[in-house]
Amino acid sequence: MKKNLTVFDLQLFAADASAGLAGTGTKLEMSVDGTKFDEIGGIKTVPDMGSDPENIDVTDLSDTKKKSVPGIENTSTLAFTFVYKGSNFATALTHNGDNKQYKWKVTYPDGMTASFTGSYTVKMGNVAVNGALEYTISIIVSDGPDFATASSSAGA
């Protein structure tokens, strides 16, 4: 007897994030020119995304409390952790440390994206008894990240 199996795209059920959203299905993609993005599989952690403004001290001697105004936004180096699976590590090493600027895109389960530009390096993680091999891709961001909501990034 042959069984008919129905295949579901579980991401279709993630469209309503009003009650919150699990990170399952989040992916990191890279592009040389910004047109064709290739996923780097095995992602385990995604860092905090966004930037914080530097504080500019505008306190003068007549002030009794320190005063600051926001300055230029400072984006940290983004460190993504991956489970080592051989082929994904080989893909990551392709442009490791060449100091060229690549386009990157993080896509969250509901379709929201964070896009940015930067060069990267790859670092192998520590190895422990009964532990999975991991590596880190650290991206020095030169532009972005820019966020697009799920509805505005559909089809991107």
XYZ file of C-alpha atoms in Angstrom:
156
model
C 0.000 0.000 0.000
C 1.397 3.389 -1.037
C 0.996 6.261 1.391
C 0.406 9.778 0.157
C 2.362 12.282 2.170
C 1.542 15.951 2.243
C 4.501 18.298 2.493
C 3.963 21.527 4.413
C 5.985 24.717 4.238
C 5.967 25.475 7.956
C 7.062 29.065 7.301
C 3.572 29.752 5.929
C 2.283 29.268 9.453
C 4.807 31.773 10.837
C 3.214 34.759 9.075
C 1.377 35.964 12.181
C 4.005 37.083 14.673
C 1.540 38.950 16.911
C 2.033 36.491 19.780
C 5.805 36.279 19.279
C 7.980 34.281 16.952
C 10.425 31.418 17.398
C 13.785 31.763 15.666
C 13.513 28.396 13.911
C 14.046 28.869 10.190
C 16.193 32.007 10.444
C 18.907 32.014 7.790
C 22.006 33.960 6.762
C 22.714 34.522 3.083
C 25.693 36.074 1.320
C 26.090 37.643 -2.120
C 29.122 38.830 -4.047
C 27.153 41.433 -6.028
C 23.786 41.747 -4.256
C 21.785 39.918 -6.925
C 22.118 36.203 -6.117
C 22.206 35.273 -2.437
C 23.512 31.895 -1.244
C 22.532 30.517 2.148
C 25.245 29.433 4.547
C 23.618 26.440 6.214
C 23.921 25.243 9.781
C 23.383 28.594 11.491
C 23.094 28.265 15.255
C 23.086 31.821 16.620
C 22.366 35.261 15.182
C 23.808 38.255 17.064
C 21.958 41.380 18.139
C 21.214 43.395 15.004
C 21.165 47.166 14.759
C 23.327 49.975 16.008
C 23.654 52.326 18.944
C 24.578 55.998 18.663
C 27.797 57.218 20.220
C 27.313 59.746 23.023
C 28.678 63.225 22.399
C 29.422 65.032 25.639
C 28.055 68.604 25.498
C 28.456 69.347 29.206
C 29.838 72.775 30.039
C 31.018 74.236 33.325
C 27.632 75.804 34.104
C 25.903 72.383 34.078
C 25.313 70.423 37.276
C 24.709 67.167 35.422
C 26.393 65.652 32.415
C 24.632 66.303 29.091
C 24.916 64.244 25.939
C 23.515 64.279 22.438
C 23.412 61.340 20.051
C 26.281 61.030 17.602
C 27.096 58.643 14.792
C 25.575 55.186 15.099
C 28.091 52.476 15.875
C 27.453 49.017 14.447
C 29.358 46.248 16.162
C 31.044 43.380 14.394
C 28.357 40.740 13.876
C 29.414 37.240 14.972
C 27.257 34.375 13.658
C 27.810 30.861 15.039
C 27.409 27.759 12.865
C 27.428 24.017 13.410
C 30.352 22.610 11.413
C 29.005 20.395 8.618
C 32.029 20.228 6.305
C 30.514 21.720 3.168
C 29.147 24.798 4.956
C 32.593 25.449 6.434
C 34.198 25.068 2.995
C 31.690 27.588 1.602
C 32.480 30.029 4.410
C 36.218 29.741 3.724
C 35.801 30.693 0.047
C 36.276 34.434 0.662
C 37.586 34.316 4.241
C 39.734 37.322 5.118
C 39.962 38.770 1.597
C 38.744 42.180 2.913
C 36.224 42.550 0.075
C 32.754 43.892 0.763
C 29.928 41.364 0.470
C 26.162 41.771 0.705
C 24.523 39.886 3.567
C 20.906 39.173 4.419
C 19.372 37.662 7.540
C 15.850 36.390 6.916
C 13.686 35.711 9.951
C 10.878 33.107 9.995
C 8.096 35.593 9.198
C 9.996 37.059 6.221
C 11.458 40.121 7.944
C 14.993 40.821 6.702
C 18.087 42.653 7.880
C 20.481 43.538 5.052
C 24.014 44.841 5.414
C 27.406 45.027 3.726
C 30.750 43.964 5.130
C 33.905 41.892 4.962
C 34.321 38.786 7.087
C 36.620 36.285 8.729
C 36.053 32.705 9.846
C 37.162 31.311 13.196
C 36.931 27.689 14.342
C 35.366 27.273 17.780
C 36.747 25.336 20.710
C 36.508 21.558 20.727
C 35.255 19.699 23.779
C 34.468 16.154 24.812
C 30.953 15.260 23.685
C 30.543 18.641 21.972
C 29.615 19.677 18.447
C 32.209 21.394 16.274
C 31.275 25.004 15.633
C 32.729 27.950 13.791
C 32.050 31.681 13.748
C 31.711 34.094 10.853
C 32.533 37.615 12.086
C 31.336 40.367 9.756
C 32.747 43.883 10.027
C 29.739 45.928 8.943
C 30.469 48.845 6.597
C 26.840 49.687 5.772
C 23.561 48.807 7.488
C 21.910 46.868 8.858
C 18.712 47.957 7.177
C 15.504 46.244 8.215
C 12.524 45.388 6.022
C 9.303 44.132 7.592
C 7.849 40.832 6.499
C 5.295 42.460 4.184
C 7.840 44.765 2.499
C 10.453 42.024 2.054
C 8.115 39.430 0.539
C 9.623 38.092 -2.624
C 13.016 39.596 -1.803
